[in-house]
Amino acid sequence: MWGWRSVSVATLCIALNGAWPALAAEPVGQAVVVKTQVTGQSGPIEVDTRVHRNERIKTSQSGLGQFVFRDGTKLAVGWGSSVVIDKYVFDDSQSVKKLTIRAAKGTFRWVSGNSNSSAYQILTPAGTIGVRGTAFDFYVGPDGTTAIVLLNGVARFCGPGGCRQLQQRCDCVVAKPNGDMSAARRVDPSILATLGNQRALPFLSGNQRLAGGIGMLGGCNMASVAPERKDRTRPPPAVAPAPQRQDPPQRQAEPQKERPNKPDKPHHDKPHHDRPHHDKPHHDKPDRPDKHDGHGRHDDDGKPGNHGLDHRGHERHHDRDRDHDNDRNHDRGHNFNRGR
């Protein structure tokens, strides 16, 4: 009986000893930015929530979490991601002997802290990223395909197909779990088609934005391929409003065009103030000049007037004088004959 009791107590002690390290795991960092939904081992993660060694961090399809470890290392976890803080061995209060994370899937940005470069290691389904005082983005697809884009420093990726060195800013390597691996080359928008996901590398494309100094890195001419920016169109140049700004002066100019309604009077027409008071008002239709002389009418004093009528009257008066002279000459002739 005592034998069975001893076995039960021993079993319980072993179980408690196995569970104790997990319960007593020390915090290794904390969350500084959380958007939408980010969860950890104990549930939802909020700003200032501590994260622990061996803790799995997950994000929703729109989630984003930014974390800072005790040695100053920064890790951004983008949408649809799953990562485990695999190993974290303290050296002192300012550095670590070992920091290893295991990225199962998703999008990430890494910025090294104060520890030696050899202390950092990132594990992916396609291989291992060796850190050399580095900042870089990496993406792990559902099939394990991994892409790394260098932002600062130097990095090395090693998988079943060998190793690739990333030395220049914006250098990119794509590797598959079966060992296929591309040469290091400058990243361009075609990598999204290679990865089969337009939302891959969202921190470079601008699909997700990071806060603080970690967000100042990036670029590599990938911003124009962000799906949300493809939908944006630039407004057309403001050329249409130009005629509208000219409309008021055009409307003011229209009355000026309609102002000269009456034809200009000839310079030799008689002004209205020279007409006798019994003449028609000055706004009546002006008399047209006679066609036989081709010029305007003039009064006896040389001013414009009814010259045609005066001229005809003058002719009639001249005819009467001529008849009178003929009668006078006839009388003289008659008297002269009588005297003979």
PDB file of N, CA and C in Angstrom, residues 81-180:
ATOM      1  N   SER A  81       0.360  36.186 -38.939  1.00  0.00           N
ATOM      2  CA  SER A  81       1.674  35.635 -38.589  1.00  0.00           C
ATOM      3  C   SER A  81       1.605  34.752 -37.356  1.00  0.00           C
ATOM      4  N   SER A  82       2.629  33.858 -37.269  1.00  0.00           N
ATOM      5  CA  SER A  82       2.795  33.001 -36.099  1.00  0.00           C
ATOM      6  C   SER A  82       4.294  32.842 -35.846  1.00  0.00           C
ATOM      7  N   VAL A  83       4.746  33.197 -34.638  1.00  0.00           N
ATOM      8  CA  VAL A  83       6.163  33.143 -34.307  1.00  0.00           C
ATOM      9  C   VAL A  83       6.316  32.743 -32.840  1.00  0.00           C
ATOM     10  N   VAL A  84       7.380  32.006 -32.559  1.00  0.00           N
ATOM     11  CA  VAL A  84       7.660  31.549 -31.199  1.00  0.00           C
ATOM     12  C   VAL A  84       9.025  32.082 -30.776  1.00  0.00           C
ATOM     13  N   ILE A  85       9.076  32.635 -29.578  1.00  0.00           N
ATOM     14  CA  ILE A  85      10.362  33.028 -28.995  1.00  0.00           C
ATOM     15  C   ILE A  85      10.992  31.744 -28.467  1.00  0.00           C
ATOM     16  N   ASP A  86      11.861  31.150 -29.277  1.00  0.00           N
ATOM     17  CA  ASP A  86      12.318  29.790 -29.017  1.00  0.00           C
ATOM     18  C   ASP A  86      13.343  29.726 -27.890  1.00  0.00           C
ATOM     19  N   LYS A  87      14.368  30.559 -27.973  1.00  0.00           N
ATOM     20  CA  LYS A  87      15.423  30.552 -26.953  1.00  0.00           C
ATOM     21  C   LYS A  87      15.754  31.992 -26.570  1.00  0.00           C
ATOM     22  N   TYR A  88      15.973  32.150 -25.300  1.00  0.00           N
ATOM     23  CA  TYR A  88      16.381  33.468 -24.812  1.00  0.00           C
ATOM     24  C   TYR A  88      17.247  33.235 -23.579  1.00  0.00           C
ATOM     25  N   VAL A  89      18.567  33.377 -23.738  1.00  0.00           N
ATOM     26  CA  VAL A  89      19.516  33.127 -22.655  1.00  0.00           C
ATOM     27  C   VAL A  89      20.165  34.440 -22.263  1.00  0.00           C
ATOM     28  N   PHE A  90      19.981  34.834 -21.011  1.00  0.00           N
ATOM     29  CA  PHE A  90      20.514  36.115 -20.555  1.00  0.00           C
ATOM     30  C   PHE A  90      22.030  36.068 -20.413  1.00  0.00           C
ATOM     31  N   ASP A  91      22.654  37.168 -20.764  1.00  0.00           N
ATOM     32  CA  ASP A  91      24.066  37.358 -20.481  1.00  0.00           C
ATOM     33  C   ASP A  91      24.197  38.297 -19.289  1.00  0.00           C
ATOM     34  N   ASP A  92      23.638  39.493 -19.423  1.00  0.00           N
ATOM     35  CA  ASP A  92      23.512  40.443 -18.317  1.00  0.00           C
ATOM     36  C   ASP A  92      22.286  41.303 -18.599  1.00  0.00           C
ATOM     37  N   SER A  93      22.181  42.414 -17.919  1.00  0.00           N
ATOM     38  CA  SER A  93      20.975  43.225 -18.073  1.00  0.00           C
ATOM     39  C   SER A  93      20.879  43.917 -19.427  1.00  0.00           C
ATOM     40  N   GLN A  94      21.984  43.989 -20.184  1.00  0.00           N
ATOM     41  CA  GLN A  94      21.983  44.747 -21.427  1.00  0.00           C
ATOM     42  C   GLN A  94      22.130  43.877 -22.673  1.00  0.00           C
ATOM     43  N   SER A  95      22.386  42.581 -22.509  1.00  0.00           N
ATOM     44  CA  SER A  95      22.596  41.731 -23.680  1.00  0.00           C
ATOM     45  C   SER A  95      22.176  40.303 -23.366  1.00  0.00           C
ATOM     46  N   VAL A  96      22.179  39.460 -24.419  1.00  0.00           N
ATOM     47  CA  VAL A  96      21.818  38.060 -24.273  1.00  0.00           C
ATOM     48  C   VAL A  96      22.893  37.198 -24.925  1.00  0.00           C
ATOM     49  N   LYS A  97      23.000  35.971 -24.444  1.00  0.00           N
ATOM     50  CA  LYS A  97      23.913  35.016 -25.067  1.00  0.00           C
ATOM     51  C   LYS A  97      23.263  34.331 -26.256  1.00  0.00           C
ATOM     52  N   LYS A  98      21.947  34.179 -26.186  1.00  0.00           N
ATOM     53  CA  LYS A  98      21.236  33.505 -27.266  1.00  0.00           C
ATOM     54  C   LYS A  98      19.812  34.036 -27.369  1.00  0.00           C
ATOM     55  N   LEU A  99      19.446  34.425 -28.592  1.00  0.00           N
ATOM     56  CA  LEU A  99      18.060  34.821 -28.878  1.00  0.00           C
ATOM     57  C   LEU A  99      17.679  34.186 -30.212  1.00  0.00           C
ATOM     58  N   THR A 100      16.782  33.220 -30.115  1.00  0.00           N
ATOM     59  CA  THR A 100      16.333  32.499 -31.311  1.00  0.00           C
ATOM     60  C   THR A 100      14.821  32.588 -31.397  1.00  0.00           C
ATOM     61  N   ILE A 101      14.347  32.933 -32.595  1.00  0.00           N
ATOM     62  CA  ILE A 101      12.904  32.918 -32.826  1.00  0.00           C
ATOM     63  C   ILE A 101      12.625  31.967 -33.979  1.00  0.00           C
ATOM     64  N   ARG A 102      11.460  31.336 -33.910  1.00  0.00           N
ATOM     65  CA  ARG A 102      11.052  30.389 -34.943  1.00  0.00           C
ATOM     66  C   ARG A 102       9.810  30.951 -35.633  1.00  0.00           C
ATOM     67  N   ALA A 103       9.969  31.359 -36.903  1.00  0.00           N
ATOM     68  CA  ALA A 103       8.871  31.969 -37.665  1.00  0.00           C
ATOM     69  C   ALA A 103       8.183  30.894 -38.499  1.00  0.00           C
ATOM     70  N   ALA A 104       6.955  30.587 -38.162  1.00  0.00           N
ATOM     71  CA  ALA A 104       6.214  29.547 -38.873  1.00  0.00           C
ATOM     72  C   ALA A 104       5.585  30.092 -40.161  1.00  0.00           C
ATOM     73  N   LYS A 105       5.032  31.296 -40.094  1.00  0.00           N
ATOM     74  CA  LYS A 105       4.416  31.922 -41.269  1.00  0.00           C
ATOM     75  C   LYS A 105       4.198  33.391 -40.978  1.00  0.00           C
ATOM     76  N   GLY A 106       4.014  34.181 -42.050  1.00  0.00           N
ATOM     77  CA  GLY A 106       3.665  35.594 -41.879  1.00  0.00           C
ATOM     78  C   GLY A 106       4.736  36.545 -42.361  1.00  0.00           C
ATOM     79  N   THR A 107       4.621  37.783 -41.868  1.00  0.00           N
ATOM     80  CA  THR A 107       5.496  38.882 -42.299  1.00  0.00           C
ATOM     81  C   THR A 107       6.149  39.502 -41.072  1.00  0.00           C
ATOM     82  N   PHE A 108       7.439  39.868 -41.222  1.00  0.00           N
ATOM     83  CA  PHE A 108       8.198  40.301 -40.054  1.00  0.00           C
ATOM     84  C   PHE A 108       9.222  41.378 -40.446  1.00  0.00           C
ATOM     85  N   ARG A 109       9.606  42.149 -39.449  1.00  0.00           N
ATOM     86  CA  ARG A 109      10.768  43.043 -39.558  1.00  0.00           C
ATOM     87  C   ARG A 109      11.609  42.860 -38.303  1.00  0.00           C
ATOM     88  N   TRP A 110      12.912  42.723 -38.529  1.00  0.00           N
ATOM     89  CA  TRP A 110      13.866  42.490 -37.452  1.00  0.00           C
ATOM     90  C   TRP A 110      14.898  43.604 -37.419  1.00  0.00           C
ATOM     91  N   VAL A 111      15.174  44.132 -36.225  1.00  0.00           N
ATOM     92  CA  VAL A 111      16.239  45.107 -36.020  1.00  0.00           C
ATOM     93  C   VAL A 111      17.047  44.655 -34.814  1.00  0.00           C
ATOM     94  N   SER A 112      18.336  44.378 -35.027  1.00  0.00           N
ATOM     95  CA  SER A 112      19.181  43.831 -33.951  1.00  0.00           C
ATOM     96  C   SER A 112      19.362  44.844 -32.833  1.00  0.00           C
ATOM     97  N   GLY A 113      19.595  44.280 -31.615  1.00  0.00           N
ATOM     98  CA  GLY A 113      19.821  45.098 -30.434  1.00  0.00           C
ATOM     99  C   GLY A 113      21.286  45.195 -30.063  1.00  0.00           C
ATOM    100  N   ASN A 114      21.559  45.191 -28.735  1.00  0.00           N
ATOM    101  CA  ASN A 114      22.909  45.438 -28.228  1.00  0.00           C
ATOM    102  C   ASN A 114      23.756  44.178 -28.076  1.00  0.00           C
ATOM    103  N   SER A 115      23.211  43.021 -28.338  1.00  0.00           N
ATOM    104  CA  SER A 115      23.957  41.783 -28.158  1.00  0.00           C
ATOM    105  C   SER A 115      24.886  41.530 -29.349  1.00  0.00           C
ATOM    106  N   ASN A 116      25.805  40.585 -29.168  1.00  0.00           N
ATOM    107  CA  ASN A 116      26.689  40.197 -30.261  1.00  0.00           C
ATOM    108  C   ASN A 116      25.871  39.590 -31.403  1.00  0.00           C
ATOM    109  N   SER A 117      26.356  39.804 -32.621  1.00  0.00           N
ATOM    110  CA  SER A 117      25.622  39.294 -33.783  1.00  0.00           C
ATOM    111  C   SER A 117      25.455  37.789 -33.736  1.00  0.00           C
ATOM    112  N   SER A 118      26.425  37.092 -33.188  1.00  0.00           N
ATOM    113  CA  SER A 118      26.359  35.628 -33.131  1.00  0.00           C
ATOM    114  C   SER A 118      25.263  35.136 -32.201  1.00  0.00           C
ATOM    115  N   ALA A 119      24.715  36.008 -31.387  1.00  0.00           N
ATOM    116  CA  ALA A 119      23.666  35.592 -30.450  1.00  0.00           C
ATOM    117  C   ALA A 119      22.319  35.446 -31.130  1.00  0.00           C
ATOM    118  N   TYR A 120      22.132  36.032 -32.304  1.00  0.00           N
ATOM    119  CA  TYR A 120      20.818  36.052 -32.943  1.00  0.00           C
ATOM    120  C   TYR A 120      20.709  34.953 -34.003  1.00  0.00           C
ATOM    121  N   GLN A 121      19.535  34.368 -34.065  1.00  0.00           N
ATOM    122  CA  GLN A 121      19.249  33.342 -35.062  1.00  0.00           C
ATOM    123  C   GLN A 121      17.743  33.299 -35.311  1.00  0.00           C
ATOM    124  N   ILE A 122      17.392  33.250 -36.590  1.00  0.00           N
ATOM    125  CA  ILE A 122      15.983  33.198 -36.971  1.00  0.00           C
ATOM    126  C   ILE A 122      15.777  31.940 -37.809  1.00  0.00           C
ATOM    127  N   LEU A 123      14.858  31.109 -37.384  1.00  0.00           N
ATOM    128  CA  LEU A 123      14.581  29.842 -38.060  1.00  0.00           C
ATOM    129  C   LEU A 123      13.305  29.960 -38.891  1.00  0.00           C
ATOM    130  N   THR A 124      13.356  29.508 -40.164  1.00  0.00           N
ATOM    131  CA  THR A 124      12.201  29.479 -41.056  1.00  0.00           C
ATOM    132  C   THR A 124      12.093  28.076 -41.656  1.00  0.00           C
ATOM    133  N   PRO A 125      10.970  27.715 -42.244  1.00  0.00           N
ATOM    134  CA  PRO A 125      10.843  26.384 -42.864  1.00  0.00           C
ATOM    135  C   PRO A 125      11.840  26.138 -43.990  1.00  0.00           C
ATOM    136  N   ALA A 126      12.366  27.202 -44.625  1.00  0.00           N
ATOM    137  CA  ALA A 126      13.290  27.024 -45.743  1.00  0.00           C
ATOM    138  C   ALA A 126      14.746  27.138 -45.349  1.00  0.00           C
ATOM    139  N   GLY A 127      15.043  27.591 -44.135  1.00  0.00           N
ATOM    140  CA  GLY A 127      16.424  27.729 -43.720  1.00  0.00           C
ATOM    141  C   GLY A 127      16.562  28.676 -42.546  1.00  0.00           C
ATOM    142  N   THR A 128      17.829  29.070 -42.310  1.00  0.00           N
ATOM    143  CA  THR A 128      18.160  29.881 -41.137  1.00  0.00           C
ATOM    144  C   THR A 128      18.763  31.214 -41.580  1.00  0.00           C
ATOM    145  N   ILE A 129      18.286  32.290 -40.953  1.00  0.00           N
ATOM    146  CA  ILE A 129      18.837  33.625 -41.216  1.00  0.00           C
ATOM    147  C   ILE A 129      19.850  33.934 -40.123  1.00  0.00           C
ATOM    148  N   GLY A 130      21.096  34.149 -40.552  1.00  0.00           N
ATOM    149  CA  GLY A 130      22.135  34.562 -39.628  1.00  0.00           C
ATOM    150  C   GLY A 130      22.245  36.081 -39.626  1.00  0.00           C
ATOM    151  N   VAL A 131      22.259  36.675 -38.455  1.00  0.00           N
ATOM    152  CA  VAL A 131      22.203  38.130 -38.309  1.00  0.00           C
ATOM    153  C   VAL A 131      23.603  38.662 -38.050  1.00  0.00           C
ATOM    154  N   ARG A 132      23.938  39.756 -38.723  1.00  0.00           N
ATOM    155  CA  ARG A 132      25.242  40.399 -38.545  1.00  0.00           C
ATOM    156  C   ARG A 132      25.031  41.895 -38.275  1.00  0.00           C
ATOM    157  N   GLY A 133      24.465  42.231 -37.159  1.00  0.00           N
ATOM    158  CA  GLY A 133      24.200  43.639 -36.858  1.00  0.00           C
ATOM    159  C   GLY A 133      23.267  44.257 -37.874  1.00  0.00           C
ATOM    160  N   THR A 134      22.091  43.709 -37.991  1.00  0.00           N
ATOM    161  CA  THR A 134      21.304  43.820 -39.212  1.00  0.00           C
ATOM    162  C   THR A 134      19.885  44.311 -38.962  1.00  0.00           C
ATOM    163  N   ALA A 135      19.313  44.885 -40.034  1.00  0.00           N
ATOM    164  CA  ALA A 135      17.874  45.138 -40.109  1.00  0.00           C
ATOM    165  C   ALA A 135      17.385  44.558 -41.427  1.00  0.00           C
ATOM    166  N   PHE A 136      16.283  43.816 -41.383  1.00  0.00           N
ATOM    167  CA  PHE A 136      15.766  43.208 -42.612  1.00  0.00           C
ATOM    168  C   PHE A 136      14.298  42.852 -42.423  1.00  0.00           C
ATOM    169  N   ASP A 137      13.609  42.703 -43.562  1.00  0.00           N
ATOM    170  CA  ASP A 137      12.240  42.185 -43.595  1.00  0.00           C
ATOM    171  C   ASP A 137      12.293  40.762 -44.117  1.00  0.00           C
ATOM    172  N   PHE A 138      11.383  39.919 -43.640  1.00  0.00           N
ATOM    173  CA  PHE A 138      11.274  38.576 -44.217  1.00  0.00           C
ATOM    174  C   PHE A 138       9.830  38.119 -44.186  1.00  0.00           C
ATOM    175  N   TYR A 139       9.533  37.249 -45.131  1.00  0.00           N
ATOM    176  CA  TYR A 139       8.171  36.735 -45.311  1.00  0.00           C
ATOM    177  C   TYR A 139       8.238  35.226 -45.413  1.00  0.00           C
ATOM    178  N   VAL A 140       7.299  34.529 -44.730  1.00  0.00           N
ATOM    179  CA  VAL A 140       7.191  33.078 -44.780  1.00  0.00           C
ATOM    180  C   VAL A 140       5.799  32.733 -45.286  1.00  0.00           C
ATOM    181  N   GLY A 141       5.741  32.116 -46.473  1.00  0.00           N
ATOM    182  CA  GLY A 141       4.459  31.768 -47.063  1.00  0.00           C
ATOM    183  C   GLY A 141       3.866  30.507 -46.471  1.00  0.00           C
ATOM    184  N   PRO A 142       2.619  30.189 -46.852  1.00  0.00           N
ATOM    185  CA  PRO A 142       1.952  28.985 -46.329  1.00  0.00           C
ATOM    186  C   PRO A 142       2.698  27.695 -46.665  1.00  0.00           C
ATOM    187  N   ASP A 143       3.414  27.682 -47.794  1.00  0.00           N
ATOM    188  CA  ASP A 143       4.149  26.482 -48.186  1.00  0.00           C
ATOM    189  C   ASP A 143       5.585  26.494 -47.681  1.00  0.00           C
ATOM    190  N   GLY A 144       5.935  27.477 -46.869  1.00  0.00           N
ATOM    191  CA  GLY A 144       7.276  27.560 -46.323  1.00  0.00           C
ATOM    192  C   GLY A 144       8.248  28.381 -47.135  1.00  0.00           C
ATOM    193  N   THR A 145       7.846  28.851 -48.334  1.00  0.00           N
ATOM    194  CA  THR A 145       8.728  29.708 -49.138  1.00  0.00           C
ATOM    195  C   THR A 145       9.077  30.957 -48.336  1.00  0.00           C
ATOM    196  N   THR A 146      10.358  31.302 -48.322  1.00  0.00           N
ATOM    197  CA  THR A 146      10.852  32.395 -47.485  1.00  0.00           C
ATOM    198  C   THR A 146      11.584  33.409 -48.350  1.00  0.00           C
ATOM    199  N   ALA A 147      11.292  34.679 -48.099  1.00  0.00           N
ATOM    200  CA  ALA A 147      11.977  35.782 -48.782  1.00  0.00           C
ATOM    201  C   ALA A 147      12.578  36.697 -47.736  1.00  0.00           C
ATOM    202  N   ILE A 148      13.822  37.130 -47.978  1.00  0.00           N
ATOM    203  CA  ILE A 148      14.535  38.036 -47.071  1.00  0.00           C
ATOM    204  C   ILE A 148      14.972  39.259 -47.873  1.00  0.00           C
ATOM    205  N   VAL A 149      14.719  40.457 -47.343  1.00  0.00           N
ATOM    206  CA  VAL A 149      15.143  41.711 -47.970  1.00  0.00           C
ATOM    207  C   VAL A 149      15.984  42.483 -46.956  1.00  0.00           C
ATOM    208  N   LEU A 150      17.244  42.718 -47.299  1.00  0.00           N
ATOM    209  CA  LEU A 150      18.175  43.393 -46.393  1.00  0.00           C
ATOM    210  C   LEU A 150      17.929  44.895 -46.402  1.00  0.00           C
ATOM    211  N   LEU A 151      17.888  45.506 -45.213  1.00  0.00           N
ATOM    212  CA  LEU A 151      17.709  46.944 -45.077  1.00  0.00           C
ATOM    213  C   LEU A 151      18.940  47.637 -44.512  1.00  0.00           C
ATOM    214  N   ASN A 152      19.718  46.914 -43.723  1.00  0.00           N
ATOM    215  CA  ASN A 152      20.916  47.511 -43.124  1.00  0.00           C
ATOM    216  C   ASN A 152      21.842  46.394 -42.649  1.00  0.00           C
ATOM    217  N   GLY A 153      23.154  46.627 -42.744  1.00  0.00           N
ATOM    218  CA  GLY A 153      24.117  45.648 -42.262  1.00  0.00           C
ATOM    219  C   GLY A 153      24.339  44.517 -43.249  1.00  0.00           C
ATOM    220  N   VAL A 154      24.511  43.319 -42.715  1.00  0.00           N
ATOM    221  CA  VAL A 154      24.782  42.121 -43.512  1.00  0.00           C
ATOM    222  C   VAL A 154      23.993  40.966 -42.932  1.00  0.00           C
ATOM    223  N   ALA A 155      23.486  40.101 -43.810  1.00  0.00           N
ATOM    224  CA  ALA A 155      22.765  38.908 -43.373  1.00  0.00           C
ATOM    225  C   ALA A 155      23.180  37.722 -44.244  1.00  0.00           C
ATOM    226  N   ARG A 156      22.941  36.535 -43.713  1.00  0.00           N
ATOM    227  CA  ARG A 156      23.280  35.309 -44.423  1.00  0.00           C
ATOM    228  C   ARG A 156      22.142  34.324 -44.270  1.00  0.00           C
ATOM    229  N   PHE A 157      21.746  33.759 -45.414  1.00  0.00           N
ATOM    230  CA  PHE A 157      20.670  32.758 -45.374  1.00  0.00           C
ATOM    231  C   PHE A 157      21.236  31.422 -45.828  1.00  0.00           C
ATOM    232  N   CYS A 158      21.000  30.405 -45.014  1.00  0.00           N
ATOM    233  CA  CYS A 158      21.490  29.065 -45.315  1.00  0.00           C
ATOM    234  C   CYS A 158      20.336  28.072 -45.270  1.00  0.00           C
ATOM    235  N   GLY A 159      20.239  27.236 -46.313  1.00  0.00           N
ATOM    236  CA  GLY A 159      19.218  26.210 -46.386  1.00  0.00           C
ATOM    237  C   GLY A 159      19.784  24.941 -46.977  1.00  0.00           C
ATOM    238  N   PRO A 160      18.926  23.980 -47.329  1.00  0.00           N
ATOM    239  CA  PRO A 160      19.399  22.717 -47.906  1.00  0.00           C
ATOM    240  C   PRO A 160      20.185  22.917 -49.208  1.00  0.00           C
ATOM    241  N   GLY A 161      19.915  24.012 -49.910  1.00  0.00           N
ATOM    242  CA  GLY A 161      20.610  24.250 -51.178  1.00  0.00           C
ATOM    243  C   GLY A 161      21.877  25.065 -51.044  1.00  0.00           C
ATOM    244  N   GLY A 162      22.307  25.398 -49.846  1.00  0.00           N
ATOM    245  CA  GLY A 162      23.520  26.175 -49.656  1.00  0.00           C
ATOM    246  C   GLY A 162      23.238  27.471 -48.913  1.00  0.00           C
ATOM    247  N   CYS A 163      24.155  28.413 -49.033  1.00  0.00           N
ATOM    248  CA  CYS A 163      24.049  29.697 -48.328  1.00  0.00           C
ATOM    249  C   CYS A 163      24.135  30.859 -49.322  1.00  0.00           C
ATOM    250  N   ARG A 164      23.481  31.951 -48.966  1.00  0.00           N
ATOM    251  CA  ARG A 164      23.537  33.187 -49.752  1.00  0.00           C
ATOM    252  C   ARG A 164      23.849  34.339 -48.808  1.00  0.00           C
ATOM    253  N   GLN A 165      24.718  35.215 -49.285  1.00  0.00           N
ATOM    254  CA  GLN A 165      25.113  36.384 -48.501  1.00  0.00           C
ATOM    255  C   GLN A 165      24.381  37.617 -49.022  1.00  0.00           C
ATOM    256  N   LEU A 166      23.750  38.381 -48.146  1.00  0.00           N
ATOM    257  CA  LEU A 166      23.097  39.645 -48.505  1.00  0.00           C
ATOM    258  C   LEU A 166      23.947  40.772 -47.932  1.00  0.00           C
ATOM    259  N   GLN A 167      24.522  41.575 -48.817  1.00  0.00           N
ATOM    260  CA  GLN A 167      25.492  42.591 -48.398  1.00  0.00           C
ATOM    261  C   GLN A 167      25.075  44.009 -48.752  1.00  0.00           C
ATOM    262  N   GLN A 168      24.266  44.182 -49.800  1.00  0.00           N
ATOM    263  CA  GLN A 168      23.841  45.497 -50.233  1.00  0.00           C
ATOM    264  C   GLN A 168      22.405  45.749 -49.798  1.00  0.00           C
ATOM    265  N   ARG A 169      22.135  47.014 -49.476  1.00  0.00           N
ATOM    266  CA  ARG A 169      20.768  47.382 -49.105  1.00  0.00           C
ATOM    267  C   ARG A 169      19.811  47.009 -50.226  1.00  0.00           C
ATOM    268  N   CYS A 170      18.678  46.434 -49.866  1.00  0.00           N
ATOM    269  CA  CYS A 170      17.625  45.986 -50.776  1.00  0.00           C
ATOM    270  C   CYS A 170      17.976  44.694 -51.506  1.00  0.00           C
ATOM    271  N   ASP A 171      19.079  44.030 -51.117  1.00  0.00           N
ATOM    272  CA  ASP A 171      19.336  42.690 -51.635  1.00  0.00           C
ATOM    273  C   ASP A 171      18.237  41.744 -51.169  1.00  0.00           C
ATOM    274  N   CYS A 172      17.882  40.805 -52.044  1.00  0.00           N
ATOM    275  CA  CYS A 172      16.777  39.885 -51.748  1.00  0.00           C
ATOM    276  C   CYS A 172      17.165  38.462 -52.128  1.00  0.00           C
ATOM    277  N   VAL A 173      16.745  37.514 -51.325  1.00  0.00           N
ATOM    278  CA  VAL A 173      16.914  36.089 -51.591  1.00  0.00           C
ATOM    279  C   VAL A 173      15.586  35.399 -51.330  1.00  0.00           C
ATOM    280  N   VAL A 174      15.199  34.492 -52.249  1.00  0.00           N
ATOM    281  CA  VAL A 174      13.986  33.699 -52.091  1.00  0.00           C
ATOM    282  C   VAL A 174      14.403  32.233 -52.035  1.00  0.00           C
ATOM    283  N   ALA A 175      13.939  31.529 -51.002  1.00  0.00           N
ATOM    284  CA  ALA A 175      14.311  30.118 -50.818  1.00  0.00           C
ATOM    285  C   ALA A 175      13.070  29.285 -50.542  1.00  0.00           C
ATOM    286  N   LYS A 176      13.149  27.990 -50.951  1.00  0.00           N
ATOM    287  CA  LYS A 176      12.065  27.045 -50.727  1.00  0.00           C
ATOM    288  C   LYS A 176      12.550  25.919 -49.810  1.00  0.00           C
ATOM    289  N   PRO A 177      11.619  25.266 -49.138  1.00  0.00           N
ATOM    290  CA  PRO A 177      12.022  24.176 -48.242  1.00  0.00           C
ATOM    291  C   PRO A 177      12.746  23.034 -48.949  1.00  0.00           C
ATOM    292  N   ASN A 178      12.518  22.856 -50.265  1.00  0.00           N
ATOM    293  CA  ASN A 178      13.168  21.763 -50.987  1.00  0.00           C
ATOM    294  C   ASN A 178      14.615  22.071 -51.358  1.00  0.00           C
ATOM    295  N   GLY A 179      15.107  23.269 -51.006  1.00  0.00           N
ATOM    296  CA  GLY A 179      16.491  23.612 -51.288  1.00  0.00           C
ATOM    297  C   GLY A 179      16.677  24.595 -52.415  1.00  0.00           C
ATOM    298  N   ASP A 180      15.654  24.839 -53.232  1.00  0.00           N
ATOM    299  CA  ASP A 180      15.780  25.841 -54.298  1.00  0.00           C
ATOM    300  C   ASP A 180      15.989  27.218 -53.673  1.00  0.00           C
TER     301      ASP A 180
END
